[in-house]
Structures are given as C-alpha cells and as structure tokens.
Amino acid sequence: MKKSLLRVAAPFLLLAAAAHSGVAQIQPELTPAGNRSDDTTRVQLTLPPDSLVAEPTLALDSARLVWLQTPPELRDLVGDRVSCLDTEMPHVFNGTVMSFVNYFTVRNRGYTQRILERQNLYFPLFEKYLAKYQLPQDLKYLAVVESALLPTARSRVGAVGLWQFMGPTGRDMRLVQNEYIDERMNPEKSTEAACRYLRDLYRMFGDWELVLAAYNWGGGNVQRAMKRTGKRTFWDLYPQLPKETRNYVPTFTAAMYTLQYAKEHDLHNDSLHYQYPEATDTLMISGRSLDLRKFSAQFGLDSAAISKYNPEIRKPFLPETVRNYRLTVPACVRTELAVLDRNTVLDFCKVVVPPPRPIVPIAPTLLGTDSTSTAIAAAEKPEAEQPKYRRVRHSVRRGESVADVAERYEVSQAQVLRWNKLRRGKALVAKQQLVLFVPREAAETPAVAVATRKPTVPARLPVAVPPADAEAAVATTRPVPAPEATTEPAAEPARVATASSRSPRVARGTAPPEPKPTVAKTAAPLTHDSLPAEYIVRRGDYLTKLARNAGVSVAQLMAWNNLESEAVVPGQKLLFRAPTEAEAAAVAVKTPANQAATTSRTEMLPAPRVHLVQPGDTLYNISRRYQGVTVEQLRKLNHLKSDEVKPGQKLLVQG
C-alpha cells in the first residue's frame, strides 16, 4: 500500500522541487545606481498598527519628562555643580536627581524655605555628633530627607523623630519609649543614636550609597538582595529595590545640592523666620510629678514653651514614676529658681489628682445558702422585668407524639419542633427528653410567696459597726432640737432596718424598743459617704486612706489616737474626732506614763511637737500646717543645713 502511494506522489514532488529552484534563480533588477531594488537595508517595513510584532509606544516617566522639559543650559549648570560637590557622599547626577532638584527649587519652594528656617537650629547639633563619631558632615542632610527637620514628625508606618526611628530600632539604640516619654523625638539623644546606627551600617557595607539604602529599607533587606542578585553597588541593585528606596539616594543628592545652592535659586528672603539655638539649662526631675502648664505659668512662659524645649514628652505632665529626667528649660528659669525655693516651686507645680470616691459597701452574703438580699431584690423587681416563660423538661412516654406533647403544654407543634430541632414527621422515642417553654402565668413560681412578704430595705446600706461602737457613736452625736421629726411613721421602717443590720439579737427579737430621738441622727455618719466617729481598722486599710476619706489630715489622726507611727493593724480602734474626757482618760490608762499628759487633754489638741514627714512634704508645706511656725524655725529646731526632707523623717515643730 505504501509503495503504491509513493509511486503516485513521486511525480508531484519532482514538479514542486523544479518550480522552487526556478524561482530562486531569477535575478533581481538593478537600479541606476547599481543597487538591488529589494535591499532590506534600505526598505522600511510597514506593519499594521494592531500587529503583535510592532513595538508599543511607551509613555515617558515623570523624571524623563522633567529632564526633557528642563532647559539644556540649566541641566548643564546643575550637573556641573553636583559634580563639583566636595563630599564623601554619593553625588551622581541623572534625570531622577534633576527631577527632585526641580521639586525643591521650583515646584515646592515653600517646603524648602521652611527647612531653611530650621536649618540653623539643628545643623550645629548634627555636626557636633557627626564629628564625635568621625562621620561625613554631609550626613546632616539625611535628616532633611527623613523629617524635614521636624522633631515630632511621624510617618504612616510608625517612624518617629528627626531621624525617623522605628520602635524596635529605637529600643535597640537605647531610646526610652513609654506612655509619657519617647526619646526618638529628643533631638540630642536621637541624633547620637542615628550616628551610632550609621556607623554600624558603614562597617557592614563600606559604601555610603548602600548605607543610605539600608537606612531606608533595612540592612537585612539590602544584604538579602545582594546575596540574591550577586550585585555589590547601589545602581546595580537599583532594579531590585522598592520604589521608595530607589528615590532615596537621588533625593538625598538633590537635598544636599539645594541647601548648598539655596542663594543661587533665590530661596532666601526677608520674610522667613529663621530659628537659632537658645541658651538653655536642665532641671532634674525625679520621684515627683510635674504639671508642665503650671510650670510654664509660674515663670511667665507660653503654655507650649516647655513642650517646644522637650518634644519627647508626650503628655502635659510628668508622673511620679519618672526617675532622673533632665527637663530642658530656658536660661531665664535658672535665674528665677536661684531666687525662689526649688522644692516649693516644684511642689506648687505638681499634678493635683482628685481624691478617689468612697467604696460603696456590699451587702454580706452566705455561700451555699439563698441570699436574703437576692430574694428581696427579686421580690421588688417590677413585673415588666420578670421573665414571661419558664423552661420545662418533658420525658416522652411510649406512643406519645409531637401533637400530644404540644396539646398537653398548650403550645404549637411548630414550636416543639423548633425548640428541640426535630424534623417534621419523625416519630418520638420513649424516654426522649424535650425542652419546652411554658408561660409563667400557668407555672408555679416560689417567688410569689417571697414577694408577698415585702420586707423593708433601707435606701443606703450602713457600714457594719460592732454594737459597742454604735453606742459610742450615738453618745457622741449632738441632741436634735426637734424630737417630733424622729417620731414620724415614715422613719419607723428605716430605724428598724438599721437596727436589725447592726445587731442580730434585735433582728431575732419580737419587737425592738423605741429608740431615742438621737438614734435617728446616728445613721448619717454611718453611710458610705462618710465614716463614723469611731472606726475599727479593717484589712487593707492604712492611715493615709482613712484620713483622706474622713476629710482630716494624717497628723490629726495620729494626735487624736496617740499614734507614734502611721502603722495600723486590723481590729484597732481609731477616733475620727477630738477625744472626749472619758475617752482621753481611757487612753491614758493604756498608754505609758510619759504620754499620759498628752492623752488626757479634753479639748482639741494643739499642733504636735513632732511631725512625721510624708511623701511630697517640704519645709514650706509643713510650716503652713502649723500656726506660727516658719521655715527658718524648722531649720533651727532640727539643725537642717538645707530644705531637703525625706519621708519618714521626724521634725520638731515646737520649741
């Protein structure tokens, strides 16, 4: 079969070969110049516009467009100036650099002029630390690219400060970052940290162009790109870098050129407000709070002046937890502090915190038993807040269907199916547990029986006081001139409830005796708004807290209770008023003989002879507490050479 096909196809194959060879032997016609008319070097091929072979027309990028729009004379001038820059930093001139030069000098001249206003304020500081770490002085222009010389600048990714440190990098450079202070915004500390970081990057790469790229992108990223591509220079790695890092080095070169040739581009004028360094001093703040607004007002400064000198402070105050913080202040503050007392000024400028609200007492409950307060609250709950349905569990009997269960509990079959996630038409199984919700009106509720008793509950729960203390509190209250106000029927339930909460024996009795007219007035000091005249120290109490809640001073509590220190123990009885004759005599029996004269006084005790220094006390504050006592007298009585006092120190306040 194959041989027959070959015989048939052979003549056709021979004819095709002969025709092809004849075409190849035809000579092309020659032109009068002796050239062939079909020479491909002179013939231009025209392809249709939609041809895939045709090269598409690419749109020019912005840098190339700026390069083409810039006059050639200006391009040559800028290129000559850039090539003549005497610096160790990169200064390659190309279209990208020219586009940023045009941005700084033509398109956004106001932005460059604001940088020129702050240039004289920060460049001397940069040059100081660059010389300390033996780095090129032109690295100061890096802060222009990063933050435009704004110490409080913050990028969208979280970089902060003049040198735009990220949080982890700032902590690696030992810059403090907490709720109150962020040293990335401190010009001096962040500049020194940036110099150390740039020095480490140069030791890593040995090329300033790569150092700038690593400062923007990260040293690890640049190292991985070099390892992946095998390239060792910035311009070789240029296609592998992110867009922001590509423009970083050209922007640096353009900023360096613009600030050095600002006069040639007429960027300076008389309307600019140039800033220069001012004479400043430091004030050590440690262990005390400081309200910066009060401090500024004390010395006649603007409210934002201290924040201007200390941009790293994130709030308008410093807390007591700050240790050894150097607050930068203008030099005028130093002269005024030399005249005034430093501790007095700082005490006046400390943060004033409002006292905490008293703790509302909670009704006692017994674990494992039903709480009476819970039952009372449930009884007094309005009817609208009571649940309308109660949950019932039903055990299916043999032969029982969904319809039977729904009819028994007076609900619909759809509700039974939905509550138990049952499929319609599926038979129930014996002993299957079903959940149903029955209206509460048809259910038996034990709460009804409780609600019928309607016990009386006082509007405010009194502070639990032992019976002896309650009697003492009653005895110390002043008599009421209008006894008929205490005999009204409306006050009867409140007195009974208060007496029952104080004494269990009265609650169990059948009828408590009629209280005296002064009893109704004793309930006022026992509320949560104030403390009783006598108080039993509880666990967790301390003298400063009790004095603050009672509205008295710690010194008064120590004098009234004859205390030598602020230590109190649970179960100790304290007086919150001047002791009476009987109480003073009782205290005199318990105290040593050398203190009997002090505890036997019947009237308001005068200022004690010894003052125990509290945290935040100064000689000025102590002298204000005692009438007729001055700071000079305190120094002489206690043989003090300075105004410094420490917490826990005992001072004589009377000779």
XYZ file of C-alpha atoms in Angstrom:
655
model
C 0.000 0.000 0.000
C 2.809 2.373 0.940
C 4.715 1.579 -2.244
C 1.687 2.403 -4.431
C 1.204 5.744 -2.687
C 4.861 6.578 -3.130
C 4.661 5.860 -6.853
C 1.674 8.212 -7.200
C 3.219 11.071 -5.132
C 6.712 10.944 -6.684
C 5.870 12.924 -9.865
C 4.230 15.696 -7.884
C 7.220 16.029 -5.556
C 9.609 16.346 -8.527
C 7.488 19.088 -10.150
C 7.384 21.104 -6.905
C 11.170 20.964 -6.485
C 11.756 22.127 -10.040
C 9.403 25.090 -9.653
C 11.155 26.277 -6.398
C 14.609 26.131 -7.954
C 13.441 28.219 -10.920
C 12.163 30.981 -8.679
C 15.447 31.092 -6.729
C 17.452 31.564 -9.942
C 15.596 34.764 -11.044
C 17.975 37.774 -10.709
C 16.568 40.966 -9.188
C 16.582 44.139 -11.262
C 19.317 46.687 -10.608
C 18.696 50.353 -10.012
C 20.539 53.074 -11.931
C 22.944 53.353 -9.005
C 23.807 49.691 -9.301
C 21.949 48.568 -6.195
C 19.269 45.966 -5.957
C 15.741 47.234 -5.535
C 14.894 44.714 -2.820
C 17.842 45.565 -0.493
C 16.459 45.133 3.040
C 18.871 47.689 4.436
C 17.059 50.446 2.559
C 13.492 49.167 2.506
C 11.324 50.221 5.504
C 8.845 47.584 6.562
C 5.406 48.962 7.492
C 3.357 46.839 9.847
C -0.285 47.329 10.662
C -0.953 49.175 13.984
C -2.529 46.111 15.579
C 0.390 43.862 14.753
C 1.917 41.991 17.718
C 5.361 42.467 16.150
C 5.133 46.240 16.277
C 6.869 47.745 19.347
C 4.382 49.629 21.517
C 4.975 53.303 22.213
C 5.999 53.665 25.908
C 4.824 56.645 27.948
C 7.619 58.803 29.346
C 8.064 58.689 33.154
C 7.955 61.866 35.234
C 11.727 62.066 35.729
C 12.343 61.722 31.988
C 9.652 64.303 31.277
C 11.220 66.802 33.693
C 14.600 66.119 32.131
C 13.225 66.890 28.660
C 11.346 69.984 29.827
C 14.372 71.452 31.633
C 16.402 73.863 29.513
C 19.753 72.349 28.490
C 21.665 75.277 29.989
C 20.079 74.652 33.418
C 20.716 70.908 33.187
C 24.365 71.507 32.419
C 24.687 74.057 35.217
C 23.128 71.783 37.859
C 25.193 68.847 36.618
C 28.426 70.835 36.903
C 27.553 71.990 40.423
C 26.697 68.471 41.569
C 29.918 67.060 40.131
C 31.908 69.765 41.927
C 30.454 68.999 45.366
C 33.330 68.278 47.725
C 31.861 65.421 49.754
C 32.299 61.753 50.510
C 28.604 61.206 49.962
C 27.133 59.981 46.623
C 26.539 62.738 44.091
C 25.664 61.019 40.826
C 23.699 63.351 38.552
C 20.933 61.926 36.365
C 17.330 62.572 35.393
C 15.951 61.422 38.742
C 18.212 63.813 40.650
C 17.194 66.633 38.317
C 13.501 65.940 38.922
C 13.978 66.271 42.703
C 16.094 69.416 42.256
C 13.215 70.856 40.260
C 10.815 69.841 43.069
C 12.878 71.569 45.773
C 13.700 74.724 43.819
C 10.666 75.322 41.576
C 7.570 73.252 42.307
C 7.589 73.380 46.123
C 9.709 76.330 47.148
C 7.662 76.901 50.332
C 8.572 73.428 51.619
C 12.284 74.133 51.079
C 12.028 77.546 52.749
C 10.506 76.006 55.900
C 13.512 73.678 56.017
C 15.841 76.670 55.661
C 14.136 78.316 58.658
C 15.042 75.354 60.897
C 18.443 74.677 59.355
C 20.440 76.895 61.743
C 18.698 75.364 64.770
C 19.573 71.706 64.178
C 22.604 71.587 61.859
C 25.104 72.654 64.591
C 23.812 69.798 66.770
C 24.162 67.311 63.884
C 27.681 68.471 63.076
C 28.720 68.098 66.721
C 27.797 64.396 66.913
C 28.940 63.594 63.359
C 32.376 64.891 64.302
C 32.273 62.896 67.544
C 31.724 59.621 65.653
C 34.028 60.617 62.743
C 31.292 60.526 60.087
C 30.949 62.746 56.982
C 29.429 66.118 57.826
C 27.087 65.952 54.848
C 25.105 63.185 56.542
C 23.217 66.025 58.232
C 21.143 66.311 55.050
C 19.765 62.846 55.781
C 17.501 64.364 58.469
C 16.145 66.757 55.815
C 15.084 63.812 53.670
C 13.671 61.896 56.644
C 11.694 64.507 58.610
C 12.164 67.971 57.053
C 13.854 68.898 60.380
C 10.688 68.358 62.457
C 11.434 66.571 65.778
C 7.797 65.442 66.160
C 7.427 64.084 62.614
C 5.634 60.749 62.369
C 5.351 58.594 59.247
C 2.404 56.414 58.258
C 4.353 53.265 59.221
C 5.228 54.491 62.732
C 8.689 56.051 62.280
C 9.156 58.997 64.657
C 11.539 61.904 65.153
C 14.181 63.840 63.257
C 15.823 60.613 62.122
C 12.600 58.585 61.762
C 13.444 55.656 64.022
C 11.064 52.723 64.085
C 10.084 51.407 67.511
C 12.288 48.273 67.574
C 15.284 50.123 66.105
C 14.887 52.905 68.670
C 14.865 50.398 71.517
C 17.980 48.762 70.072
C 19.616 52.199 70.184
C 18.540 52.518 73.877
C 15.962 55.249 73.304
C 13.304 55.216 76.037
C 9.757 54.707 74.760
C 6.803 54.583 77.150
C 3.444 56.194 77.738
C 4.914 59.515 78.851
C 8.318 59.863 77.109
C 9.510 58.956 73.604
C 13.198 59.793 73.223
C 13.018 59.263 69.469
C 11.719 62.863 69.436
C 14.581 64.156 71.600
C 16.892 65.987 69.142
C 20.119 65.327 71.024
C 19.594 61.695 72.020
C 18.111 60.670 68.670
C 20.979 62.362 66.781
C 23.576 60.448 68.765
C 21.643 57.201 68.236
C 21.461 57.893 64.478
C 25.233 58.453 64.335
C 25.866 55.116 66.038
C 23.453 53.392 63.672
C 25.048 54.921 60.548
C 28.493 53.934 61.803
C 27.351 50.326 62.202
C 25.841 50.300 58.696
C 29.052 51.629 57.155
C 31.037 48.914 58.898
C 28.607 46.429 57.353
C 28.581 47.662 53.720
C 31.548 50.018 53.282
C 29.661 52.097 50.675
C 27.681 55.225 51.524
C 25.083 54.688 48.796
C 24.314 51.234 50.208
C 24.321 52.736 53.711
C 21.598 55.210 52.711
C 19.567 52.441 51.063
C 19.948 50.263 54.177
C 18.922 53.160 56.425
C 15.668 53.405 54.486
C 14.958 49.744 53.661
C 16.828 47.952 56.428
C 20.275 46.393 56.482
C 18.927 42.834 56.367
C 16.837 43.519 53.266
C 19.781 45.025 51.391
C 22.013 42.086 52.325
C 19.436 39.592 51.067
C 19.068 41.500 47.790
C 22.858 41.490 47.317
C 23.043 37.770 48.044
C 20.153 37.006 45.682
C 21.475 39.041 42.721
C 25.213 38.998 43.321
C 25.369 42.805 42.857
C 27.583 44.973 45.072
C 26.651 48.595 44.244
C 23.517 50.674 44.649
C 22.983 51.333 40.946
C 23.439 47.638 40.127
C 20.790 46.809 42.747
C 18.561 49.684 41.567
C 16.018 47.486 39.683
C 15.691 45.138 42.694
C 14.919 47.884 45.242
C 11.478 49.207 46.244
C 10.360 52.453 44.658
C 10.872 54.491 47.846
C 14.423 53.193 48.286
C 15.249 53.844 44.639
C 14.386 57.520 45.077
C 16.120 57.770 48.456
C 19.678 58.361 47.216
C 18.606 60.782 44.398
C 16.504 62.706 46.924
C 19.480 62.942 49.283
C 21.694 64.279 46.480
C 19.022 66.794 45.441
C 18.517 68.000 49.049
C 22.270 68.386 49.560
C 22.578 70.407 46.340
C 19.511 72.574 47.057
C 20.561 73.634 50.572
C 24.125 74.395 49.472
C 22.964 76.467 46.464
C 19.836 77.982 48.039
C 21.031 81.550 47.414
C 21.632 80.848 43.730
C 17.981 79.735 43.428
C 16.669 82.781 45.399
C 15.204 80.635 48.193
C 16.269 83.048 50.958
C 14.227 86.195 51.594
C 13.419 88.609 54.421
C 10.017 87.073 55.174
C 11.483 83.840 56.558
C 11.568 83.355 60.344
C 14.943 81.788 60.950
C 15.409 79.832 64.175
C 18.643 79.766 66.142
C 19.780 77.869 69.268
C 18.875 79.483 72.590
C 20.602 79.360 75.943
C 19.024 76.551 77.957
C 19.523 74.778 81.253
C 18.414 71.423 82.684
C 16.293 70.717 85.747
C 16.461 67.261 87.315
C 13.021 65.729 87.973
C 12.946 62.509 89.974
C 10.263 60.927 92.119
C 7.751 63.766 91.853
C 5.054 64.742 89.400
C 5.215 67.965 87.394
C 2.412 69.804 85.633
C 4.086 71.478 82.650
C 1.308 74.031 82.237
C 1.625 75.187 85.851
C 5.392 75.258 85.487
C 5.169 77.446 82.368
C 2.691 79.816 84.021
C 4.891 80.112 87.115
C 7.732 81.602 85.052
C 5.596 83.558 82.603
C 6.250 81.260 79.646
C 3.900 80.214 76.894
C 1.926 77.036 77.623
C 3.705 75.325 74.710
C 7.188 76.615 75.568
C 8.227 73.660 77.719
C 6.892 71.231 75.112
C 8.964 73.060 72.491
C 12.146 72.550 74.507
C 11.185 68.956 75.380
C 9.383 67.457 72.358
C 9.869 63.925 73.701
C 7.256 64.488 76.475
C 4.035 63.003 75.128
C 1.634 64.430 77.759
C 1.281 67.811 79.510
C 2.648 66.380 82.759
C 5.270 64.032 84.163
C 4.215 61.320 86.635
C 5.874 60.469 89.933
C 7.344 57.300 88.428
C 9.832 59.271 86.298
C 13.368 58.934 87.638
C 16.344 61.198 86.863
C 14.711 63.011 83.970
C 16.560 66.104 82.718
C 13.960 68.723 81.844
C 15.282 71.301 79.368
C 14.257 74.832 80.366
C 15.248 78.298 79.081
C 18.059 80.088 80.837
C 15.674 82.610 82.394
C 14.204 79.864 84.569
C 17.605 79.227 86.134
C 17.877 82.795 87.421
C 14.375 82.748 88.896
C 14.939 79.367 90.535
C 18.022 80.819 92.222
C 15.770 83.374 93.959
C 12.853 81.048 94.761
C 12.918 77.826 96.720
C 13.263 74.960 94.229
C 11.245 72.465 96.281
C 8.498 74.992 96.903
C 8.141 75.695 93.183
C 8.093 72.002 92.289
C 5.516 71.273 94.994
C 3.319 74.043 93.657
C 3.611 72.644 90.109
C 2.891 69.023 90.975
C -0.084 67.244 89.455
C -3.243 67.525 91.567
C -5.256 64.308 91.443
C -8.835 64.339 92.784
C -9.348 62.020 95.779
C -10.914 58.650 94.991
C -14.576 58.126 95.639
C -15.503 56.162 98.759
C -16.150 52.478 98.248
C -19.829 51.542 98.367
C -20.326 48.723 100.892
C -21.664 45.424 99.584
C -24.395 43.523 101.425
C -22.983 40.374 103.080
C -23.975 37.052 101.526
C -23.610 33.474 102.746
C -22.119 30.902 100.427
C -24.133 27.737 99.889
C -27.426 29.252 101.004
C -30.039 31.508 99.465
C -29.078 35.150 99.913
C -31.718 37.290 101.580
C -30.702 40.319 99.549
C -31.128 38.344 96.328
C -34.615 37.257 97.333
C -35.558 40.817 98.275
C -34.240 42.187 95.009
C -36.154 39.546 93.068
C -39.311 40.387 95.006
C -39.042 44.116 94.353
C -38.275 43.700 90.616
C -41.060 45.250 88.510
C -43.483 42.933 86.884
C -42.351 44.011 83.407
C -38.821 42.721 84.109
C -39.993 39.260 85.181
C -39.413 36.553 82.515
C -42.598 35.618 80.688
C -41.725 31.941 80.167
C -40.134 29.216 82.189
C -38.215 26.237 80.863
C -39.778 22.789 81.303
C -38.191 19.423 80.520
C -40.539 16.644 79.327
C -39.751 12.927 79.104
C -41.555 11.286 76.171
C -43.763 8.315 77.010
C -44.278 5.263 74.817
C -46.646 6.048 71.908
C -46.605 9.789 72.537
C -46.374 12.105 69.505
C -45.433 15.723 68.954
C -49.095 16.675 68.748
C -49.781 15.075 72.140
C -46.903 16.983 73.773
C -47.989 20.284 72.208
C -51.591 19.779 73.314
C -50.533 18.903 76.853
C -48.480 22.093 77.337
C -50.762 24.302 75.220
C -48.132 25.203 72.617
C -47.995 24.650 68.865
C -46.317 21.697 67.159
C -44.040 24.087 65.216
C -42.721 25.481 68.496
C -41.955 21.992 69.848
C -40.105 21.112 66.640
C -38.149 24.367 66.625
C -37.185 24.274 70.306
C -35.843 20.714 70.033
C -34.537 20.856 66.421
C -36.762 17.942 65.312
C -37.669 17.023 61.750
C -41.341 17.059 60.829
C -42.858 13.565 60.519
C -40.177 11.828 62.600
C -41.620 9.728 65.445
C -40.600 10.351 69.045
C -38.678 7.772 71.025
C -39.641 6.650 74.520
C -37.741 8.475 77.304
C -36.603 11.135 74.852
C -36.036 14.476 76.590
C -37.815 17.507 75.164
C -37.429 21.146 76.168
C -40.491 23.386 76.224
C -41.157 26.978 77.286
C -44.395 27.393 79.197
C -45.967 30.774 80.039
C -45.118 31.792 83.602
C -48.772 32.579 84.479
C -49.590 28.860 84.232
C -46.466 27.797 86.142
C -46.000 27.552 89.842
C -43.347 30.010 90.970
C -41.982 30.015 94.514
C -41.053 33.693 94.093
C -44.707 34.688 94.615
C -44.561 33.608 98.202
C -41.471 35.680 98.801
C -42.989 38.696 97.091
C -45.983 38.714 99.448
C -43.797 39.483 102.463
C -42.495 42.803 101.073
C -39.658 43.318 103.576
C -38.352 46.831 104.084
C -34.874 47.626 102.764
C -33.018 50.871 103.674
C -32.131 53.246 100.843
C -28.410 53.048 101.762
C -26.672 50.181 103.416
C -24.887 51.304 106.606
C -21.293 50.452 107.370
C -21.101 47.383 109.584
C -20.069 48.558 113.084
C -19.919 46.477 116.307
C -22.634 47.234 118.885
C -20.168 48.897 121.227
C -19.022 51.265 118.526
C -22.606 52.075 117.583
C -23.395 53.032 121.189
C -20.308 55.235 121.280
C -21.345 56.895 118.037
C -24.814 57.532 119.496
C -23.346 59.032 122.623
C -21.106 61.439 120.743
C -23.780 62.882 118.468
C -25.418 66.154 119.329
C -29.061 66.121 120.502
C -31.723 67.019 117.973
C -33.749 70.085 118.935
C -36.919 68.820 117.173
C -37.716 65.315 118.504
C -41.058 65.192 116.690
C -39.152 64.729 113.408
C -37.986 61.317 114.615
C -41.431 60.085 115.621
C -42.946 60.151 112.127
C -44.287 56.800 110.902
C -42.249 57.103 107.669
C -38.980 56.945 109.636
C -40.046 53.828 111.545
C -39.069 51.178 108.936
C -35.685 52.810 108.317
C -34.832 52.729 112.026
C -35.906 49.116 112.344
C -33.875 48.083 109.288
C -30.798 49.938 110.523
C -31.055 48.400 113.963
C -31.541 44.922 112.526
C -28.448 45.240 110.354
C -26.353 46.378 113.315
C -27.435 43.907 115.958
C -28.507 40.334 115.162
C -30.168 39.988 118.569
C -32.580 42.804 117.859
C -33.449 41.275 114.480
C -34.412 37.993 116.128
C -36.481 39.735 118.805
C -40.171 40.218 118.517
C -40.265 43.985 118.936
C -37.263 46.225 119.441
C -37.634 49.050 121.979
C -38.469 52.533 120.768
C -35.143 54.287 120.059
C -34.309 57.681 121.469
C -34.642 60.759 119.270
C -30.857 60.898 118.843
C -30.772 57.413 117.341
C -32.281 58.547 114.060
C -29.487 61.070 113.622
C -26.727 58.499 114.157
C -27.452 56.842 110.812
C -25.962 59.799 108.898
C -22.280 59.259 109.844
C -22.629 55.529 109.194
C -23.393 55.826 105.492
C -20.871 55.187 102.757
C -20.449 58.963 102.196
C -18.612 59.468 105.495
C -17.004 57.463 108.262
C -18.244 57.096 111.890
C -16.717 58.964 114.808
C -15.050 55.697 115.824
C -13.767 53.232 113.309
C -12.439 49.679 113.523
C -9.493 49.180 111.188
C -10.169 46.565 108.525
C -7.833 44.507 106.437
C -6.242 46.625 103.708
C -6.766 49.975 105.497
C -3.920 52.410 106.000
C -3.797 55.763 107.752
C -3.457 57.973 104.667
C -6.512 56.371 103.042
C -8.619 56.714 106.214
C -7.592 60.354 106.650
C -8.472 61.159 103.045
C -11.905 59.502 103.312
C -12.657 61.249 106.614
C -11.554 64.664 105.366
C -8.867 65.129 108.033
C -5.085 65.115 107.989
C -2.805 62.260 108.959
C -1.275 64.419 111.713
C -4.713 64.932 113.291
C -5.432 61.194 113.293
C -2.056 60.491 114.891
C -2.645 63.168 117.543
C -6.225 62.124 118.344
C -5.276 58.443 118.652
C -1.830 58.967 120.252
C -0.014 57.141 117.446
C 3.758 57.208 117.137
C 3.752 55.980 113.519
C 1.335 55.519 110.637
C 1.174 51.753 111.067
C -2.293 50.391 111.907
C -3.452 46.800 112.325
C -6.855 45.173 111.681
C -9.129 45.412 114.721
C -7.534 48.627 116.009
C -9.991 51.332 117.084
C -9.443 54.850 115.707
C -11.095 58.158 116.607
C -12.004 60.480 113.754
C -12.555 63.479 116.067
C -11.044 65.068 119.149
C -11.366 62.641 122.103
C -13.762 63.388 124.973
C -12.739 63.403 128.613
C -13.806 59.781 129.149
C -12.040 58.609 126.010
C -8.891 60.556 126.843
C -8.839 59.047 130.336
C -9.322 55.548 128.920
C -6.455 56.105 126.503
C -4.262 57.499 129.294
C -4.622 54.243 131.261
C -3.438 52.186 128.280
C -0.548 54.477 127.289
C 2.828 54.698 129.096
C 3.389 57.190 131.875
C 5.429 59.549 129.752
C 2.463 60.007 127.362
C -0.278 60.435 129.945
C -0.095 64.214 129.831
C -0.689 64.257 126.090
C -3.657 61.867 126.045
C -5.514 63.485 128.989
C -6.380 66.682 127.165
C -10.117 67.266 126.838
C -10.234 69.901 124.149
C -8.951 69.996 120.579
C -5.287 69.038 120.714
C -2.825 71.694 119.534
C -0.205 71.053 116.907
C 2.028 68.120 117.934
C 5.688 68.753 118.784
C 6.909 66.153 116.298
C 5.881 65.918 112.634
C 6.394 62.745 110.607
C 7.378 63.707 107.056
C 5.044 62.306 104.414
C 5.871 61.684 100.713
C 5.790 65.062 98.944
C 6.236 67.144 102.123
C 8.570 70.158 102.129
C 9.564 72.589 104.856
C 7.297 75.181 103.293
C 4.245 72.889 103.328
C 4.981 71.745 106.881
C 5.257 75.339 108.105
C 1.862 76.133 106.555
C 0.198 73.352 108.556
C 1.220 74.691 111.978
C 0.277 78.195 113.031
C 3.176 80.444 113.933
C 5.837 78.102 112.543
C 8.202 79.361 109.807
C 10.718 77.631 107.595
C 13.615 79.283 109.462
C 12.293 77.971 112.798
C 12.062 74.450 111.382
C 15.675 74.674 110.159
C 16.923 75.869 113.563
C 14.906 73.372 115.618
C 16.021 70.414 113.510
C 19.579 71.654 112.735
C 18.985 71.438 108.987
C 21.536 72.786 106.529
C 19.170 72.584 103.542
C 15.465 72.321 102.800
C 15.651 68.649 101.808
C 13.489 66.310 103.919
C 12.836 62.617 103.439
C 9.657 60.574 104.006
C 9.663 59.024 107.479
C 11.888 61.750 108.959
C 10.708 63.253 112.284
C 10.821 67.037 112.618
C 10.331 69.213 115.697
C 7.672 71.849 115.062
C 7.620 73.434 118.564
C 10.488 74.517 120.769
